Amino acid sequence: MKPVPEKYLSACESAGTVEKLTYGEKFLLLYTPTKPAGRVLYLIHGGGGDQYAFFCPAFLNMVDHMIDSGELEPLYMVAPCFYDPKETDKTPASSGIAVKKFTGELREQVVPLAEGRIGRSFTREERAIGGFSMGGVTTWYAFMEALDLFHWFLPLSGDCWVCEETGGGKQTEATVQALVDAVARQGAPDFRIHAITGTKDIAFPNLDPQMKAMAARPEVFGGKVRYDVMEGGVHDYETIFRYLYNALPEWNTQ
Ligand code: FER
């Protein structure tokens, strides 16, 4: 896992633009790169976070530099927020309820609004979704319910909570069976998953057994899932940005 180059932390001469698009009481942020882009990544924040968790200088400067240097094919990025604007309870229990409902909002509001603004609709091969922690939990729900929308899934330090909170660790077999069933229910289209976490991450004991149990189902996941663990990696955004620095250039190559 390469570290993010020091200079990628400061502003890039060639910087994409960020727009705020509102729907009802909510809003999303849309990043448009300086070069023409043919794909879009939906990025979901963690528990207690919001649209700005990923759309902060450290991350956007990094992406600007990666695109500018040619190491990353240009992409649009969209950052919504899974919380209801009136929600003050940001505990895992409350966040778990919010993310369980969020796939519907993604499908009905977020994707149409963002792609309407971009001026074209993308194919599933041109769409990816990823997130950190509760955003990783959100990514697993999107995998279970919206394989028609997305082809590439990047759950970062977040397991699948479809059975219960941190169920990837507590109910590993039932969780993986639910994922297997969800693939079949959706007609088993092609997909890619790239899950990443670190050995010192609080989600490691939940995600690691889930990924190992998924590897034991090659008839469903063989050749479609990549799982990386960074030695010493912790549960924070700085670490997650490093994972994305390494993973984003792999889009469409894995
Ligand atoms: C995990 C996935 C998400 C986890 C924690 C979270 C402890 C989120 C916690 C929070 O939002 O406070 O596997 O493991």
Short mmCIF file of C-alpha atoms and ligand atoms in Angstrom, two decimals:
data_model
loop_
_atom_site.label_atom_id
_atom_site.label_comp_id
_atom_site.label_asym_id
_atom_site.label_seq_id
_atom_site.Cartn_x
_atom_site.Cartn_y
_atom_site.Cartn_z
CA MET A 1 0.00 0.00 0.00
CA LYS A 2 1.93 3.02 -1.33
CA PRO A 3 1.74 6.20 0.78
CA VAL A 4 0.11 9.30 -0.76
CA PRO A 5 2.90 11.52 -2.16
CA GLU A 6 3.49 14.52 0.12
CA LYS A 7 2.80 17.06 -2.62
CA TYR A 8 -0.64 15.52 -3.30
CA LEU A 9 -1.83 16.97 0.02
CA SER A 10 -1.54 20.55 -1.25
CA ALA A 11 -3.65 22.19 -3.92
CA CYS A 12 -3.13 21.15 -7.54
CA GLU A 13 -2.78 23.73 -10.33
CA SER A 14 -5.44 21.84 -12.24
CA ALA A 15 -8.35 21.45 -9.79
CA GLY A 16 -11.78 20.01 -10.48
CA THR A 17 -14.93 21.87 -9.46
CA VAL A 18 -17.39 20.99 -6.69
CA GLU A 19 -21.07 21.86 -6.93
CA LYS A 20 -23.81 21.52 -4.33
CA LEU A 21 -27.07 20.08 -5.71
CA THR A 22 -30.17 20.08 -3.52
CA TYR A 23 -33.11 17.68 -3.41
CA GLY A 24 -35.87 18.29 -0.86
CA GLU A 25 -34.20 19.06 2.47
CA LYS A 26 -30.99 17.35 1.42
CA PHE A 27 -28.02 17.94 -0.85
CA LEU A 28 -25.18 16.11 -2.55
CA LEU A 29 -21.78 17.31 -3.74
CA LEU A 30 -20.64 16.67 -7.31
CA TYR A 31 -16.95 16.77 -8.34
CA THR A 32 -16.26 17.42 -12.01
CA PRO A 33 -12.65 16.88 -13.13
CA THR A 34 -10.79 19.25 -15.46
CA LYS A 35 -10.51 16.56 -18.16
CA PRO A 36 -13.44 14.80 -19.90
CA ALA A 37 -14.67 11.86 -17.80
CA GLY A 38 -16.70 8.80 -18.74
CA ARG A 39 -17.41 7.35 -15.30
CA VAL A 40 -18.68 8.26 -11.87
CA LEU A 41 -17.84 7.15 -8.33
CA TYR A 42 -20.41 7.51 -5.52
CA LEU A 43 -18.60 7.95 -2.19
CA ILE A 44 -20.32 7.41 1.15
CA HIS A 45 -19.10 8.88 4.45
CA GLY A 46 -18.81 7.06 7.76
CA GLY A 47 -20.89 7.25 10.97
CA GLY A 48 -21.25 10.85 12.20
CA GLY A 49 -19.94 12.17 8.88
CA ASP A 50 -21.49 14.03 5.99
CA GLN A 51 -20.90 15.05 2.35
CA TYR A 52 -17.66 16.82 3.28
CA ALA A 53 -15.97 13.77 4.84
CA PHE A 54 -14.54 12.80 1.43
CA PHE A 55 -14.95 16.22 -0.19
CA CYS A 56 -12.24 17.86 1.91
CA PRO A 57 -8.94 19.35 0.69
CA ALA A 58 -6.83 16.29 1.61
CA PHE A 59 -8.90 13.98 -0.59
CA LEU A 60 -9.86 16.32 -3.44
CA ASN A 61 -6.27 17.61 -3.80
CA MET A 62 -5.09 14.01 -4.02
CA VAL A 63 -7.61 13.15 -6.74
CA ASP A 64 -6.81 16.37 -8.66
CA HIS A 65 -3.10 15.44 -8.63
CA MET A 66 -3.78 11.83 -9.62
CA ILE A 67 -5.82 12.96 -12.63
CA ASP A 68 -3.35 15.73 -13.51
CA SER A 69 -0.38 13.31 -13.45
CA GLY A 70 -2.23 10.78 -15.59
CA GLU A 71 -2.14 8.02 -12.97
CA LEU A 72 -5.94 8.10 -12.67
CA GLU A 73 -8.39 8.20 -15.57
CA PRO A 74 -10.67 11.21 -15.01
CA LEU A 75 -13.87 10.51 -13.07
CA TYR A 76 -16.84 12.35 -11.66
CA MET A 77 -17.41 11.85 -7.94
CA VAL A 78 -20.63 12.24 -5.97
CA ALA A 79 -20.88 12.59 -2.19
CA PRO A 80 -24.37 12.32 -0.68
CA CYS A 81 -25.27 12.01 3.03
CA PHE A 82 -27.23 9.03 4.32
CA TYR A 83 -28.64 10.80 7.40
CA ASP A 84 -32.00 12.50 7.50
CA PRO A 85 -31.21 16.24 7.99
CA LYS A 86 -33.18 16.23 11.27
CA GLU A 87 -31.34 13.20 12.65
CA THR A 88 -29.16 14.00 15.67
CA ASP A 89 -28.53 10.40 16.74
CA LYS A 90 -25.39 9.28 14.90
CA THR A 91 -24.76 6.11 16.89
CA PRO A 92 -24.12 2.88 14.97
CA ALA A 93 -27.70 1.72 15.73
CA SER A 94 -29.22 4.87 14.23
CA SER A 95 -26.72 4.97 11.34
CA GLY A 96 -27.49 1.31 10.63
CA ILE A 97 -31.17 2.14 10.12
CA ALA A 98 -30.31 5.11 7.87
CA VAL A 99 -27.97 3.16 5.59
CA LYS A 100 -30.38 0.25 5.27
CA LYS A 101 -32.89 2.67 3.70
CA PHE A 102 -30.35 4.56 1.66
CA THR A 103 -30.19 2.40 -1.49
CA GLY A 104 -33.71 3.61 -2.40
CA GLU A 105 -32.64 7.24 -2.10
CA LEU A 106 -29.53 6.56 -4.17
CA ARG A 107 -31.62 5.03 -6.92
CA GLU A 108 -34.49 7.50 -6.89
CA GLN A 109 -32.79 10.81 -6.04
CA VAL A 110 -29.00 10.82 -5.88
CA VAL A 111 -28.09 9.07 -9.15
CA PRO A 112 -30.73 10.86 -11.29
CA LEU A 113 -29.86 14.28 -9.83
CA ALA A 114 -26.09 13.91 -10.22
CA GLU A 115 -26.24 12.39 -13.70
CA GLY A 116 -28.93 14.85 -14.80
CA ARG A 117 -26.53 17.65 -13.89
CA ILE A 118 -23.61 15.92 -15.65
CA GLY A 119 -25.88 15.68 -18.67
CA ARG A 120 -25.80 11.95 -19.30
CA SER A 121 -26.72 8.72 -17.62
CA PHE A 122 -23.94 6.19 -17.04
CA THR A 123 -24.01 2.44 -17.57
CA ARG A 124 -23.40 0.18 -14.57
CA GLU A 125 -19.90 -0.53 -15.91
CA GLU A 126 -19.25 3.20 -15.70
CA ARG A 127 -20.52 3.47 -12.10
CA ALA A 128 -18.81 2.56 -8.85
CA ILE A 129 -19.82 2.95 -5.22
CA GLY A 130 -17.59 2.94 -2.19
CA GLY A 131 -17.53 4.14 1.36
CA PHE A 132 -15.81 4.15 4.70
CA SER A 133 -17.12 2.34 7.79
CA MET A 134 -20.91 2.96 7.80
CA GLY A 135 -20.33 4.00 4.16
CA GLY A 136 -18.86 0.52 3.66
CA VAL A 137 -21.99 -0.92 5.25
CA THR A 138 -23.97 1.22 2.76
CA THR A 139 -21.85 -0.18 -0.08
CA TRP A 140 -22.79 -3.75 0.91
CA TYR A 141 -26.49 -2.83 0.87
CA ALA A 142 -26.01 -1.31 -2.60
CA PHE A 143 -24.38 -4.58 -3.65
CA MET A 144 -27.40 -6.53 -2.36
CA GLU A 145 -30.04 -4.26 -3.91
CA ALA A 146 -28.54 -2.30 -6.79
CA LEU A 147 -26.31 -4.56 -8.87
CA ASP A 148 -28.23 -3.15 -11.83
CA LEU A 149 -26.80 0.32 -11.07
CA PHE A 150 -23.20 -0.42 -10.09
CA HIS A 151 -20.44 -2.74 -11.30
CA TRP A 152 -17.58 -1.88 -8.93
CA PHE A 153 -17.92 -1.87 -5.12
CA LEU A 154 -15.32 -0.50 -2.70
CA PRO A 155 -16.29 -1.28 0.90
CA LEU A 156 -13.53 0.27 3.03
CA SER A 157 -13.33 -0.83 6.66
CA GLY A 158 -17.03 -1.68 6.84
CA ASP A 159 -18.73 -5.08 6.87
CA CYS A 160 -22.21 -6.17 5.78
CA TRP A 161 -24.90 -5.52 8.42
CA VAL A 162 -27.83 -7.25 6.74
CA CYS A 163 -28.09 -9.83 9.58
CA GLU A 164 -27.23 -7.49 12.46
CA GLU A 165 -24.84 -4.73 13.54
CA THR A 166 -21.27 -5.88 12.69
CA GLY A 167 -22.87 -9.08 11.38
CA GLY A 168 -19.95 -9.80 9.05
CA GLY A 169 -18.11 -10.87 12.19
CA LYS A 170 -20.97 -12.02 14.44
CA GLN A 171 -22.95 -13.97 11.84
CA THR A 172 -20.37 -14.55 9.17
CA GLU A 173 -21.96 -17.56 7.43
CA ALA A 174 -25.48 -16.11 7.37
CA THR A 175 -24.14 -12.78 6.09
CA VAL A 176 -22.24 -14.40 3.23
CA GLN A 177 -25.26 -16.58 2.40
CA ALA A 178 -27.38 -13.41 2.21
CA LEU A 179 -24.84 -11.90 -0.21
CA VAL A 180 -24.85 -15.09 -2.30
CA ASP A 181 -28.67 -15.07 -2.39
CA ALA A 182 -28.71 -11.38 -3.33
CA VAL A 183 -26.44 -12.03 -6.33
CA ALA A 184 -28.76 -14.83 -7.54
CA ARG A 185 -31.90 -12.74 -6.92
CA GLN A 186 -30.47 -9.97 -9.09
CA GLY A 187 -29.73 -12.31 -11.97
CA ALA A 188 -26.02 -12.83 -11.21
CA PRO A 189 -24.62 -10.03 -13.39
CA ASP A 190 -20.85 -9.47 -13.51
CA PHE A 191 -19.42 -7.28 -10.73
CA ARG A 192 -16.18 -6.46 -8.93
CA ILE A 193 -15.64 -5.92 -5.21
CA HIS A 194 -12.45 -4.44 -3.78
CA ALA A 195 -12.61 -4.51 0.03
CA ILE A 196 -9.79 -2.93 2.04
CA THR A 197 -9.08 -2.59 5.75
CA GLY A 198 -6.16 -2.56 8.18
CA THR A 199 -4.99 -4.87 10.95
CA LYS A 200 -5.49 -2.14 13.61
CA ASP A 201 -8.90 -1.08 12.29
CA ILE A 202 -11.90 -1.48 14.65
CA ALA A 203 -13.84 -3.00 11.73
CA PHE A 204 -11.12 -5.58 10.97
CA PRO A 205 -12.64 -8.28 13.28
CA ASN A 206 -15.95 -7.85 11.41
CA LEU A 207 -14.82 -7.48 7.80
CA ASP A 208 -11.95 -9.99 7.84
CA PRO A 209 -14.04 -13.12 8.59
CA GLN A 210 -16.65 -12.01 6.07
CA MET A 211 -14.06 -11.63 3.30
CA LYS A 212 -12.49 -15.00 4.17
CA ALA A 213 -15.91 -16.70 4.08
CA MET A 214 -16.65 -15.04 0.73
CA ALA A 215 -13.38 -16.44 -0.64
CA ALA A 216 -14.72 -19.90 0.30
CA ARG A 217 -17.59 -19.39 -2.20
CA PRO A 218 -15.66 -19.23 -5.51
CA GLU A 219 -18.74 -20.24 -7.51
CA VAL A 220 -20.18 -16.78 -6.75
CA PHE A 221 -17.19 -14.59 -5.92
CA GLY A 222 -14.24 -16.26 -7.68
CA GLY A 223 -12.24 -13.78 -9.81
CA LYS A 224 -14.58 -10.97 -8.80
CA VAL A 225 -13.37 -10.04 -5.33
CA ARG A 226 -10.12 -8.51 -4.20
CA TYR A 227 -9.36 -8.07 -0.49
CA ASP A 228 -6.39 -6.06 0.80
CA VAL A 229 -5.32 -5.66 4.42
CA MET A 230 -2.80 -2.99 5.35
CA GLU A 231 -0.51 -3.91 8.23
CA GLY A 232 -1.17 -1.38 11.02
CA GLY A 233 -4.01 0.38 9.14
CA VAL A 234 -6.44 2.20 11.50
CA HIS A 235 -10.07 3.39 11.24
CA ASP A 236 -9.64 6.97 10.03
CA TYR A 237 -10.07 9.00 6.84
CA GLU A 238 -6.34 9.61 6.31
CA THR A 239 -5.83 5.85 6.08
CA ILE A 240 -8.88 5.48 3.83
CA PHE A 241 -7.57 8.17 1.44
CA ARG A 242 -4.37 6.12 1.19
CA TYR A 243 -6.42 3.02 0.32
CA LEU A 244 -8.21 5.02 -2.39
CA TYR A 245 -4.90 6.36 -3.73
CA ASN A 246 -3.93 2.73 -4.32
CA ALA A 247 -7.31 1.33 -5.37
CA LEU A 248 -8.82 3.97 -7.68
CA PRO A 249 -6.29 3.45 -10.52
CA GLU A 250 -7.34 -0.24 -10.49
CA TRP A 251 -10.89 0.57 -11.59
CA ASN A 252 -11.62 -1.37 -14.81
CA THR A 253 -8.35 -3.26 -14.61
CA GLN A 254 -9.33 -5.90 -12.05
C1 FER B 1 -17.80 -1.96 11.45
C2 FER B 1 -18.49 -1.22 10.53
C3 FER B 1 -18.92 0.06 10.84
C4 FER B 1 -17.52 -1.42 12.71
C5 FER B 1 -17.95 -0.16 13.02
C6 FER B 1 -18.67 0.59 12.09
C7 FER B 1 -16.68 -1.82 14.87
C8 FER B 1 -19.17 1.93 12.37
C9 FER B 1 -19.10 2.53 13.59
C10 FER B 1 -19.64 3.88 13.81
O1 FER B 1 -20.22 4.48 12.91
O2 FER B 1 -19.47 4.36 14.94
O3 FER B 1 -17.38 -3.21 11.17
O4 FER B 1 -16.82 -2.21 13.55
#
